[in-house]
Short mmCIF file of C-alpha atoms in Angstrom, two decimals:
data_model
loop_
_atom_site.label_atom_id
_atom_site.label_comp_id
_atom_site.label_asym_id
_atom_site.label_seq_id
_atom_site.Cartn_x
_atom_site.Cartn_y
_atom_site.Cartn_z
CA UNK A 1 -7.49 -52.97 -147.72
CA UNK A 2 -7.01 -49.21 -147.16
CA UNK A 3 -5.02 -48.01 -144.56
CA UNK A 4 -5.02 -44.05 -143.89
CA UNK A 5 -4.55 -44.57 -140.04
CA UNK A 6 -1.27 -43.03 -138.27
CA UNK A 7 -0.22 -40.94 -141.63
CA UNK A 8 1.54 -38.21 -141.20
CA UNK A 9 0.91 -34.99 -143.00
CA UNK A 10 1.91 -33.69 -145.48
CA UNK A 11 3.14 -36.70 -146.05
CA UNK A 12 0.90 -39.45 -148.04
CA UNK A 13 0.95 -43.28 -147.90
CA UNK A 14 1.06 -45.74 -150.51
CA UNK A 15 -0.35 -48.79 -149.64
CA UNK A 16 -0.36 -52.25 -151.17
CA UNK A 17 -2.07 -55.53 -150.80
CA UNK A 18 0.30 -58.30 -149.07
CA UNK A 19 -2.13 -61.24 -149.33
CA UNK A 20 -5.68 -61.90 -148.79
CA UNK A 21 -5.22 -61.06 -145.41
CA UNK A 22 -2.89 -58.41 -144.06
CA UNK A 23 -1.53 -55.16 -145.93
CA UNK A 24 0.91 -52.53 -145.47
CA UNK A 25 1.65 -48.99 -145.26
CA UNK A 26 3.98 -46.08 -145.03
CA UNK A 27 5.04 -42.67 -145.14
CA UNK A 28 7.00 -40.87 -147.98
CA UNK A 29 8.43 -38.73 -145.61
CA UNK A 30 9.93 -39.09 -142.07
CA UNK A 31 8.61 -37.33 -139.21
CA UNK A 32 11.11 -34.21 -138.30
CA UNK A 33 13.37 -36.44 -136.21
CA UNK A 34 13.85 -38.66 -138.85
CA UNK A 35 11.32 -41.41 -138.22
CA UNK A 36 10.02 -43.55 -140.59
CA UNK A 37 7.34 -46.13 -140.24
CA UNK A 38 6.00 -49.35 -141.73
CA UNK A 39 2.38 -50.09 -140.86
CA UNK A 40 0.62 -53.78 -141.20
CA UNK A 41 -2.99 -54.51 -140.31
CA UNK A 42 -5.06 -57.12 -141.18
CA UNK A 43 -8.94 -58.64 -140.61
CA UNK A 44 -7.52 -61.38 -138.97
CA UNK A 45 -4.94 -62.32 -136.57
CA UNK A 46 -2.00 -63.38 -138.23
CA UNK A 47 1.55 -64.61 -136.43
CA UNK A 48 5.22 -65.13 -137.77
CA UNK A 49 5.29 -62.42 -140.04
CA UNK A 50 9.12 -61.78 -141.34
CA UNK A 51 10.01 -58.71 -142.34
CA UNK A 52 13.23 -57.55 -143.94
CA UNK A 53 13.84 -53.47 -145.33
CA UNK A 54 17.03 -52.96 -146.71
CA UNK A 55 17.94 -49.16 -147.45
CA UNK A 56 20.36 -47.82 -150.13
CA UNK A 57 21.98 -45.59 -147.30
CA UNK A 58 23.20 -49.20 -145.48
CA UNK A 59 20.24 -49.51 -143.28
CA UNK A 60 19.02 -52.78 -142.75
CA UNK A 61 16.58 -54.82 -140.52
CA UNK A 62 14.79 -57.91 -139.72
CA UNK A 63 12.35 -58.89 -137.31
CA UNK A 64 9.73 -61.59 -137.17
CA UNK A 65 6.10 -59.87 -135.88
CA UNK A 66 2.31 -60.97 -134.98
CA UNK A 67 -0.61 -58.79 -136.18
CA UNK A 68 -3.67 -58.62 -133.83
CA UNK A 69 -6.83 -58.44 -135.67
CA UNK A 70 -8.22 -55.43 -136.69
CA UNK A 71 -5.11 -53.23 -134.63
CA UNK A 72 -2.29 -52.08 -137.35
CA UNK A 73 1.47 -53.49 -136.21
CA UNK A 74 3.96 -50.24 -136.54
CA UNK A 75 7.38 -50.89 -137.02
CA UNK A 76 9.58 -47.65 -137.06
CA UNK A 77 13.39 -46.60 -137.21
CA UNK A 78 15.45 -43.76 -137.27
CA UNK A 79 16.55 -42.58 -141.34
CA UNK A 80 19.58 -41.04 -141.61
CA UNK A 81 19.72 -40.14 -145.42
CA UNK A 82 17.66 -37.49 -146.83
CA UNK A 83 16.27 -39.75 -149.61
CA UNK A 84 16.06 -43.29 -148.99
CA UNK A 85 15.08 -46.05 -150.97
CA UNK A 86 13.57 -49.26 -149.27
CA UNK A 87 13.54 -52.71 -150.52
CA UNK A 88 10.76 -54.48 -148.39
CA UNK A 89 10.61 -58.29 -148.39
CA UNK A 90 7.81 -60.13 -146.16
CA UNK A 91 6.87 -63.36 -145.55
CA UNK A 92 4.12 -64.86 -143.43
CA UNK A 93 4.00 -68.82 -144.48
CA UNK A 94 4.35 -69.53 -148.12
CA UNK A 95 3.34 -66.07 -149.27
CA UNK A 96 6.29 -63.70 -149.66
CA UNK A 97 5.83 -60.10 -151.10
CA UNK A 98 8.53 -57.43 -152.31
CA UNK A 99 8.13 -53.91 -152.80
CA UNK A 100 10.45 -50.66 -153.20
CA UNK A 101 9.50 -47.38 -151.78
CA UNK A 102 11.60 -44.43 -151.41
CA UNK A 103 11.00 -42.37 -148.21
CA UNK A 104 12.20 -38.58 -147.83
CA UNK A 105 13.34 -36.99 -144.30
CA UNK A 106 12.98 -33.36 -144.61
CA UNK A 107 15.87 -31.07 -143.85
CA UNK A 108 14.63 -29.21 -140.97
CA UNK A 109 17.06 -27.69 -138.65
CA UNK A 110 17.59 -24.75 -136.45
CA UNK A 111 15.31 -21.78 -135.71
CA UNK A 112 14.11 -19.56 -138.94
CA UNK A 113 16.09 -16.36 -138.05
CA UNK A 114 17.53 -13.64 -140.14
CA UNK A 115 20.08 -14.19 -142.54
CA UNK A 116 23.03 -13.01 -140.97
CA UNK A 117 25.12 -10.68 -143.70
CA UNK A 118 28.73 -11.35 -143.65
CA UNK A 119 29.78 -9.39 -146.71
CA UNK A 120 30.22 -5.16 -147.49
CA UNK A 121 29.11 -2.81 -149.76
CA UNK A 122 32.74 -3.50 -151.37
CA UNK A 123 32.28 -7.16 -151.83
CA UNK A 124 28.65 -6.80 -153.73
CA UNK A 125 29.72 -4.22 -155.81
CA UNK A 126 33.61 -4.57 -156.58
CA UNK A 127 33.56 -8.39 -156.25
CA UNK A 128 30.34 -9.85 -157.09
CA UNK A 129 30.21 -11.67 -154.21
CA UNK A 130 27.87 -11.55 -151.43
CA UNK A 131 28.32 -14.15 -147.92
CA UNK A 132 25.71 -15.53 -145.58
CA UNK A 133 25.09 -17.12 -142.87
CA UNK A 134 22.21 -19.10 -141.85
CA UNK A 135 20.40 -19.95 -138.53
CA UNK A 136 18.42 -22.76 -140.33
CA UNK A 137 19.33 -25.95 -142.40
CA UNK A 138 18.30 -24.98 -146.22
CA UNK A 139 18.06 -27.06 -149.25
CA UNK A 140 17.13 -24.98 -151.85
CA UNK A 141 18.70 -21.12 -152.90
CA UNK A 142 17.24 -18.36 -155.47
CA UNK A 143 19.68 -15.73 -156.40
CA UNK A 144 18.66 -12.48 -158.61
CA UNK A 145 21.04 -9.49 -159.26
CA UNK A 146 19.98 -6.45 -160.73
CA UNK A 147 22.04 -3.91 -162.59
CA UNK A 148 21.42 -0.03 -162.00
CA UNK A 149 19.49 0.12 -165.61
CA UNK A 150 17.14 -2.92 -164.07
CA UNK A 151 18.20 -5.55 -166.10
CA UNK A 152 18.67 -8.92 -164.63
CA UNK A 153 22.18 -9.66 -164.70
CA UNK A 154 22.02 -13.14 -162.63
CA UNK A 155 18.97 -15.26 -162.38
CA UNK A 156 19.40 -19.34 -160.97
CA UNK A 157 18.33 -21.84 -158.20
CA UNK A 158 20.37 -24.32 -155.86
CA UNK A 159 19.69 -26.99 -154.59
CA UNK A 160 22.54 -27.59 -152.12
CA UNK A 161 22.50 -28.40 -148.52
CA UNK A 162 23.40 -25.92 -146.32
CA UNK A 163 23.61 -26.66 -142.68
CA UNK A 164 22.14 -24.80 -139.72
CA UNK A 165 24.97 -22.42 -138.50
CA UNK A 166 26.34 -22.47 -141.72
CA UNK A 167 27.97 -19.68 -143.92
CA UNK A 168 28.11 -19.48 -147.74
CA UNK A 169 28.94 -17.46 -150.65
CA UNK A 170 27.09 -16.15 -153.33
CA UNK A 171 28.63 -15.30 -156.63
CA UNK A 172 27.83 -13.89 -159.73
CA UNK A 173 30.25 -13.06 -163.26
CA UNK A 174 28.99 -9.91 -164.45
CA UNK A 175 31.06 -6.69 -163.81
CA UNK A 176 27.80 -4.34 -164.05
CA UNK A 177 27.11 -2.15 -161.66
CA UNK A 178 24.71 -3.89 -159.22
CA UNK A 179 21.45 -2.04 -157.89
CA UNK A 180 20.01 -4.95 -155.74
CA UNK A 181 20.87 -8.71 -154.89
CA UNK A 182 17.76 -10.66 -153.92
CA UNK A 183 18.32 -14.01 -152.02
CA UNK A 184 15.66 -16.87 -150.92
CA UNK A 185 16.67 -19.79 -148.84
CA UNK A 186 13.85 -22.68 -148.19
CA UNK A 187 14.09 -25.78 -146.39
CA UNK A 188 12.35 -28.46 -146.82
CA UNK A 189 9.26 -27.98 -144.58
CA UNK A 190 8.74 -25.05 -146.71
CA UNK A 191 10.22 -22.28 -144.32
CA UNK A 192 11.67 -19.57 -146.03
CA UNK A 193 13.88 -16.22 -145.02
CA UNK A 194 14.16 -13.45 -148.06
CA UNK A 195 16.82 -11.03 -148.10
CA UNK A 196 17.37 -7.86 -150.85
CA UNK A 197 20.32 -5.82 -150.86
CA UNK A 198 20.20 -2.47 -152.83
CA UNK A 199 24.21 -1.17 -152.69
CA UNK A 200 22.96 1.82 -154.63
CA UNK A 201 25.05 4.65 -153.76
CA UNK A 202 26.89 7.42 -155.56
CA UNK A 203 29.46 10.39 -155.01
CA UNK A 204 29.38 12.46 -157.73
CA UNK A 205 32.56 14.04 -159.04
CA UNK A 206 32.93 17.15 -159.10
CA UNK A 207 35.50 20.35 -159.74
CA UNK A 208 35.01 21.87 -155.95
CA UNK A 209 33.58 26.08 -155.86
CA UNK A 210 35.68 28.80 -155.12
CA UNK A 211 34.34 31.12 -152.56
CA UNK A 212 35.22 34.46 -151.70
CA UNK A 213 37.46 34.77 -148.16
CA UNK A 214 34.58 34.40 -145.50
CA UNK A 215 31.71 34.20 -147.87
CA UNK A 216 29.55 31.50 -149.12
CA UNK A 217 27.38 32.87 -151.69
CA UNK A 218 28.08 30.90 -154.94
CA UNK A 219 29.50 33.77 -157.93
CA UNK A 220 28.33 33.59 -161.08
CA UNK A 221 31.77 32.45 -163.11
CA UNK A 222 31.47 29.01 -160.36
CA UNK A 223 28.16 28.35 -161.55
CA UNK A 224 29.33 26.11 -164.51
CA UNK A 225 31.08 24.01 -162.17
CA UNK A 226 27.55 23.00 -160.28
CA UNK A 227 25.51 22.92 -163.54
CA UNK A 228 28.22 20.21 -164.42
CA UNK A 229 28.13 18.22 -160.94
CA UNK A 230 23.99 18.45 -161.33
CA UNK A 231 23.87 17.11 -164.95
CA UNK A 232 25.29 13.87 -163.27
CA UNK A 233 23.08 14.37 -160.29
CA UNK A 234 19.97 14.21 -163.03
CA UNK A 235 21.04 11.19 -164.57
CA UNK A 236 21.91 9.21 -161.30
CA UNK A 237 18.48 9.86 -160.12
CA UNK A 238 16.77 8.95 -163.35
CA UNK A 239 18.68 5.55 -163.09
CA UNK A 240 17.46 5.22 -160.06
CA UNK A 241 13.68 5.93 -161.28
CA UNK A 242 14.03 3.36 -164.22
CA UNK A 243 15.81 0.76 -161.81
CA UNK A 244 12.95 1.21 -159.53
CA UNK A 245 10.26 0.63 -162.17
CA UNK A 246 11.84 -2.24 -163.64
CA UNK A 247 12.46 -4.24 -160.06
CA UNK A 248 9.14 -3.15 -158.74
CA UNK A 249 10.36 -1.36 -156.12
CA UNK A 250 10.20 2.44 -154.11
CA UNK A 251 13.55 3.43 -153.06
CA UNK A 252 13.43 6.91 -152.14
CA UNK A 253 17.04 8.71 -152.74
CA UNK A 254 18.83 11.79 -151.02
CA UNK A 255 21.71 14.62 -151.68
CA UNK A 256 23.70 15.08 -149.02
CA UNK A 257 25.67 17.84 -149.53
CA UNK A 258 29.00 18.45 -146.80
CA UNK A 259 31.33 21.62 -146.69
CA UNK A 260 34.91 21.83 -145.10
CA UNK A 261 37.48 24.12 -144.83
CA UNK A 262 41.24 24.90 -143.66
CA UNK A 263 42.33 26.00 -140.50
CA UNK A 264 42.79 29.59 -141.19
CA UNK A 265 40.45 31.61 -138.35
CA UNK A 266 38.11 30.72 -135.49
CA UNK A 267 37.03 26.70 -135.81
CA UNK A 268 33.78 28.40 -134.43
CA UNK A 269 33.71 30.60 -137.58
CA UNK A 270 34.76 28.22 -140.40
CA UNK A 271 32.15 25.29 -138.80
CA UNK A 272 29.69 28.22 -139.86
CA UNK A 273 31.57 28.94 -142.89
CA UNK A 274 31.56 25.18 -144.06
CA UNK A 275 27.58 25.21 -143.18
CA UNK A 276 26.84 28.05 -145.30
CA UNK A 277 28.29 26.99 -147.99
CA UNK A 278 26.72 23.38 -148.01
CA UNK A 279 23.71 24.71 -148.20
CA UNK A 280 24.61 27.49 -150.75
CA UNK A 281 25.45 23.96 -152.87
CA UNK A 282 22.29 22.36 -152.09
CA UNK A 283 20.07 25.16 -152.71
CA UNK A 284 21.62 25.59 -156.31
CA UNK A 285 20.80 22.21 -156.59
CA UNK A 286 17.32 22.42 -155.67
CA UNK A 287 16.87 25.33 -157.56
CA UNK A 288 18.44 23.75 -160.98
CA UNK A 289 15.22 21.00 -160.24
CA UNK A 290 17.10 17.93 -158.20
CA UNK A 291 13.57 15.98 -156.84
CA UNK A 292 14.75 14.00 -154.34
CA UNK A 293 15.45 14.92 -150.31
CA UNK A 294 18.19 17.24 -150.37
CA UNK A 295 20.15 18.15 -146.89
CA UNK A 296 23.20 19.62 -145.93
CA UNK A 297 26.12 19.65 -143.40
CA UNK A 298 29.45 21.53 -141.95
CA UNK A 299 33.00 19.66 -141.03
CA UNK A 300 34.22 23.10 -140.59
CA UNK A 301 38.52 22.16 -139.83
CA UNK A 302 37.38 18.43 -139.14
CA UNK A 303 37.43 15.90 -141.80
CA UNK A 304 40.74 17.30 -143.51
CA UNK A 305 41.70 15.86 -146.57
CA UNK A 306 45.47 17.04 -146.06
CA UNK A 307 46.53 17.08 -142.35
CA UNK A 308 47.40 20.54 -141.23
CA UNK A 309 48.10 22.61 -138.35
CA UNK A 310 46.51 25.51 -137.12
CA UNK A 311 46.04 28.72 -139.21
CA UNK A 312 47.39 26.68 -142.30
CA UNK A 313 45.70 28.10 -145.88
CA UNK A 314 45.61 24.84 -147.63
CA UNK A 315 42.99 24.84 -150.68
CA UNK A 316 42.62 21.13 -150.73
CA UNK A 317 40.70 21.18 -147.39
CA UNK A 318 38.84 24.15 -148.61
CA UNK A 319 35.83 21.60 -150.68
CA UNK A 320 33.21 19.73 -150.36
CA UNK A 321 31.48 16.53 -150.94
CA UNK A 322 27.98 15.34 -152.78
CA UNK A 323 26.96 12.05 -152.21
CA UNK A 324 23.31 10.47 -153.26
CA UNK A 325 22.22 6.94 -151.25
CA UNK A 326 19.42 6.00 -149.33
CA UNK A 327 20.40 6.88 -145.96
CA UNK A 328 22.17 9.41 -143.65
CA UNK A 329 25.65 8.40 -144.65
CA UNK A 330 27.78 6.39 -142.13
CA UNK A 331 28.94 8.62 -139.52
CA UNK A 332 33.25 8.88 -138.91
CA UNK A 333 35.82 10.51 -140.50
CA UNK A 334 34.71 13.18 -143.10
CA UNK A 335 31.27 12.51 -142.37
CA UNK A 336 28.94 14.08 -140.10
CA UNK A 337 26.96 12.52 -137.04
CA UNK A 338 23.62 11.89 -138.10
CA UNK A 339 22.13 14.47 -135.55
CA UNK A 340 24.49 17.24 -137.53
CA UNK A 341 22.27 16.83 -141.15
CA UNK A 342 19.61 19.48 -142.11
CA UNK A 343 17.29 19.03 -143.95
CA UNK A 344 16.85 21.95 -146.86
CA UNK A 345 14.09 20.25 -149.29
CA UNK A 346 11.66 17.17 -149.21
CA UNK A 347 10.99 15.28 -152.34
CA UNK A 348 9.19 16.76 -155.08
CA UNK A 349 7.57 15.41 -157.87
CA UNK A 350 10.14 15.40 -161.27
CA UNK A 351 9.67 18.79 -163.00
CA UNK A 352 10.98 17.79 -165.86
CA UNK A 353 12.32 14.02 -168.38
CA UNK A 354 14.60 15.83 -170.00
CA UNK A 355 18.39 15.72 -168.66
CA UNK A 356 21.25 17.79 -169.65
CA UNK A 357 23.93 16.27 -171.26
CA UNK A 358 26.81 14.68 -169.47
CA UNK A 359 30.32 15.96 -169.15
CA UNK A 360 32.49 14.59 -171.16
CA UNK A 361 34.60 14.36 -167.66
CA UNK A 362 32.03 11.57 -166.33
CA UNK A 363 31.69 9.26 -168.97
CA UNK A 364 35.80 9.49 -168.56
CA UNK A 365 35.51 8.57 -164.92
CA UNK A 366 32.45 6.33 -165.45
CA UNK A 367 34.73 4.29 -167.97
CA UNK A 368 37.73 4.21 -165.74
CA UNK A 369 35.36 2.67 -163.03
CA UNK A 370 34.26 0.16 -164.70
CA UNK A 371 37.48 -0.78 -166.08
CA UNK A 372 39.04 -1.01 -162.09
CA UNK A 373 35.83 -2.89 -161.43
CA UNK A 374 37.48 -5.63 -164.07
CA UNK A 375 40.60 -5.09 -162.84
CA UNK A 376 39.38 -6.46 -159.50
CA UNK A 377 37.53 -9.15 -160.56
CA UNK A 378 40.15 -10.84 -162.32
CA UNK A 379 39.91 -9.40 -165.58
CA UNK A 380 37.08 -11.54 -166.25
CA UNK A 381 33.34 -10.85 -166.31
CA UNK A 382 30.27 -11.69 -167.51
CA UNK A 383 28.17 -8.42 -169.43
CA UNK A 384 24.93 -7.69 -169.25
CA UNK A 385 21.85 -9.75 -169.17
CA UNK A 386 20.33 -12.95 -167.50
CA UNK A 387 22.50 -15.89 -166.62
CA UNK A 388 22.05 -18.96 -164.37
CA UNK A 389 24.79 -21.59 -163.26
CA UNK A 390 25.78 -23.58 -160.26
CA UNK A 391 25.42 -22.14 -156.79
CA UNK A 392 27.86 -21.91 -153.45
CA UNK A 393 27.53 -24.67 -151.08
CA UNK A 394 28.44 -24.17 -147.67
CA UNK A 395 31.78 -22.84 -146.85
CA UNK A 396 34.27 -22.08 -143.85
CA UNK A 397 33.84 -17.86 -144.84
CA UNK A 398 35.12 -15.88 -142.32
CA UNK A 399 33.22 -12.53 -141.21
CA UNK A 400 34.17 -10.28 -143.89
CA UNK A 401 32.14 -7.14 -142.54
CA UNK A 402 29.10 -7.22 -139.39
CA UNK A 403 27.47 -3.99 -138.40
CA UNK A 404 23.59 -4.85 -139.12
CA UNK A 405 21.72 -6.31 -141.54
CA UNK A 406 17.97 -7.19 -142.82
CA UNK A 407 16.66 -10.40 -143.51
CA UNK A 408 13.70 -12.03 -143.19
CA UNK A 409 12.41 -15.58 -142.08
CA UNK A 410 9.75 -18.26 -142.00
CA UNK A 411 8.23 -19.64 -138.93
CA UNK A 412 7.31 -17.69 -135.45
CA UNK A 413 10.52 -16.81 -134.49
CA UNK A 414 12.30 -13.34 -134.17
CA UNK A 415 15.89 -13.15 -133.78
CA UNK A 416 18.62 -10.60 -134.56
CA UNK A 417 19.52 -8.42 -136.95
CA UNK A 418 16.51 -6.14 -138.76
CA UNK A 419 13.92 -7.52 -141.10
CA UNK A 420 9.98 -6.59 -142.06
CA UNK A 421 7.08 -9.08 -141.99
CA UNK A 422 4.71 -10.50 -144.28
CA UNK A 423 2.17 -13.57 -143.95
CA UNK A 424 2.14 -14.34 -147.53
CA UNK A 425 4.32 -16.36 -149.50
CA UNK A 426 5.30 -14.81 -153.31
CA UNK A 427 6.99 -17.04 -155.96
CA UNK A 428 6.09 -15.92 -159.45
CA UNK A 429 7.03 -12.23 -161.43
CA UNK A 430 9.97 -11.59 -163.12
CA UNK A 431 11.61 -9.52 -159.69
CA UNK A 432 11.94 -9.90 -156.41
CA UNK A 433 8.72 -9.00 -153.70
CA UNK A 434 7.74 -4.94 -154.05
CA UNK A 435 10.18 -3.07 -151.74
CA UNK A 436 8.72 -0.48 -149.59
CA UNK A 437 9.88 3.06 -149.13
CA UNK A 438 12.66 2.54 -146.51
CA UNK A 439 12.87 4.96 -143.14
CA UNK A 440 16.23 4.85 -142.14
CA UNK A 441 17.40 3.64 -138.94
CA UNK A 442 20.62 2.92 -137.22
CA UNK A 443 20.60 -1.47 -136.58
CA UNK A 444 17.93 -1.57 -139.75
CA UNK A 445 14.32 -1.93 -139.95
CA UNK A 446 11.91 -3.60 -137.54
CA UNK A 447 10.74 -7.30 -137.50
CA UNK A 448 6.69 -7.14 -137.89
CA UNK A 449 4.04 -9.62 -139.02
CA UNK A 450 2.07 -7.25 -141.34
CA UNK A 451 2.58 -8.02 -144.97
CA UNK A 452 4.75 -5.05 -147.04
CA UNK A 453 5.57 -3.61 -143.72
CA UNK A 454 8.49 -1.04 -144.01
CA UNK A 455 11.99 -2.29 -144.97
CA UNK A 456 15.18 -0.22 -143.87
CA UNK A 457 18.79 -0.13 -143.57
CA UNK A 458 21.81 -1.59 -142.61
CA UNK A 459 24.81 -0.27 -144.02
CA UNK A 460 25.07 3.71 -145.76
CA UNK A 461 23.97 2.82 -149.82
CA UNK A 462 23.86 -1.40 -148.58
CA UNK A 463 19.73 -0.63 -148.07
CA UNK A 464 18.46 -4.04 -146.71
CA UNK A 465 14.91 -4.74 -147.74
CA UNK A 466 13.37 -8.20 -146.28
CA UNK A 467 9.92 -9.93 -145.33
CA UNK A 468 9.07 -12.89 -142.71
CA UNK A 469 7.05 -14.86 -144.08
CA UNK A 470 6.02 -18.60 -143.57
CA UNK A 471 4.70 -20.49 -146.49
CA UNK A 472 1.01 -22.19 -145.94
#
């Protein structure tokens, strides 16, 4: 006879006949805490029923039962192993049945929280490596890495248990410069966190202007120096355009442009000095055809490059820096506070495809990059393309870098850290989920419940894009 009662779902039963009389049923899965079941009913009362379930994890049990007519007998126990399989022996007179059944106990631990970023922008890029750790229990892993030209350089799925509380590292052979690392962790009630890392950042080298004493307008012999410094500008921001269309994302990038100079006159005068000559920078820029946001700042004496005293003519500290990400860069040191940026120029639709050709001087310093990117990995990497292979398990990582993050998770929960919402699960496509454009603020972007809801970021050119999301 069919037995349905006491089921739980999702779980289904399989049921078989024991005799004329009484039948049995179970679960293939365990409740959450682990319990499985064994369920006998029959028409008839029926007493002295033996039952014996031997597990391949050690379990084992015996008891002798009655059946009441017409009420189902439940027999339950505690599984310890996440897949089980039962050998089930019972007896009731001279009728003895066997069966096998395999039962599995879900991995469902902790609360779905935000992945909790343990690496930095140096690890992702220089090492290939980037560390977790996770609030929840998860059993299966999906990495993809992205180079800046969009090609997918690392493509695989775990299945390793990771344990709630856990931290874990993610690895990957290719020395290409990475765009974005997309990460999915699921467990096995079908909660899921996302998490998308875009470590896109860029300071372009450059031969620094000469100004005139006091002045800050740009003369026309210094002009080749910028038209150099912008032909690399052009081509970082059409990688950025083609790396955008080919991961299906919107990441909006901006110029920040920052003057300094020595200590020789008022530090009232040379903060204005170092202003005016930012933006003299910027606006050349701008007028050349850069498209994306452009803004400038002054260090004026602060941020030295050589230490000096007072009144100390020292053309080192007389330069300036040009640096493209997706954020205000990270306050400290040469860099400005975030209040001290202004803006010159919003972003403007691309004037023009064509690009100027690229010093010589960059591909030189390009090449030398990527041969100290080799250097620190060992000497040995992976190039180009799609590759899959075996996954990190959980690990004893220590906290290589905090400071933020954005992740995103399953279930109603809202913990730390920054992530975006979304109510709708997304498994197919050759990329990761659409990323939004990203406002910048200073933890990261909000936690929300509205599908595509604005990403934002963590870390100055470490943009964290993520979505909460729990899978129906």
């Amino acid at each position: 006879m069919a037995i349905f009662s006491g089921l739980l779902a999702p779980a289904f039963s399989i049921l078989a006949s024991l005799f004329a009389g009484p039948s049995f049923g179970f679960s293939s899965q365990t409740e959450p805490d682990g319990t499985a079941y064994l369920s006998i009913q029959s028409e008839e009362s029926v007493s002295g029923i033996e039952i014996e379930i031997t597990g391949d994890d050690g379990f084992h049990l015996e008891k002798t039962v009655s059946v009441r007519g017409g009420k189902p007998f439940k027999l339950t126990w505690k599984q310890k192993g996440t897949n089980v399989t039962y050998q089930l022996k019972l007896t009731s007179g001279d009728e003895q049945t066997d069966f096998e059944f395999a039962v599995v106990r879900p991995v469902i631990a902790g609360e779905v929280k935000n992945f909790e970023l343990l690496s930095g922008r140096e690890d992702i890029v220089d090492k290939g490596r980037i560390s977790y750790r996770t609030a929840f229990a998860l059993s299966g892993q999906e990495l993809k890495v992205y180079n800046t030209d969009g090609e997918l350089i690392e493509d695989r799925n775990d299945s390793k248990m990771i344990d709630a509380g856990a931290s874990f590292d993610l690895e990957w052979d290719s020395c290409d410069e990475v765009f974005m690392v997309y990460f999915k962790g699921t467990d096995d009630a079908g909660r899921y966190a996302e998490d998308q890392r875009v470590p896109w950042s860029v300071g372009i080298p450059h031969t620094d202007v000469n100004f005139d004493s006091g002045k800050s307008e740009i003369k026309p012999n210094e002009a080749p120096k910028l038209d150099e410094a912008f032909a690399v500008l052009a081509h970082e921001l059409d990688s950025l355009d083609k790396a955008n269309k080919a991961v299906n994302a919107n990441l909006a990038a901006q110029l920040y442009i920052v003057g300094y100079t020595d200590t020789v006159g008022s530090a009232s005068d040379n903060q204005k000095l170092s202003e005016g000559r930012a933006r003299a920078i910027a606006q050349y820029f701008l007028d050349k055809g850069v498209w994306c946001e452009v803004y400038y700042a002054g260090m004026g004496e602060k941020g030295q490059k050589v230490e000096t005293g007072d009144s100390v003519d020292e053309a080192r500290n007389r330069r300036a820096q040009y640096v493209i990400g997706v954020q205000k860069p990270a306050p400290g040191g040469d860099m400005p506070s975030p209040s001290r940026w202004r803006k010159l120029a919003d972003a403007r639709p691309r004037m023009t495809q064509s690009l100027p050709d690229l010093p010589a001087s960059y591909l030189a310093y390009k090449e030398k990059a990527e041969q100290e990117r080799l250097a620190r990995r060992g000497g040995s990497c992976a190039s180009g393309g799609s590759s899959s292979g075996g996954g990190s398990g959980p690990s004893s990582t220590d906290t290589l870098s905090s400071g933020g993050g954005s992740s995103s998770g399953g279930g109603s929960s809202e913990g730390g850290g920054s992530s975006s919402g979304g109510s709708s699960s997304s498994d197919g496509g050759e990329g990761p989920p659409p990323a939004g454009e990203t406002p910048a603020t200073k933890k990261g972007c909000s936690i929300g419940t509205d599908a595509g809801a604005p990403a934002g970021l963590a870390l100055f050119g470490l943009l964290a894009l993520g979505r909460r999301r729990r899978r129906r």
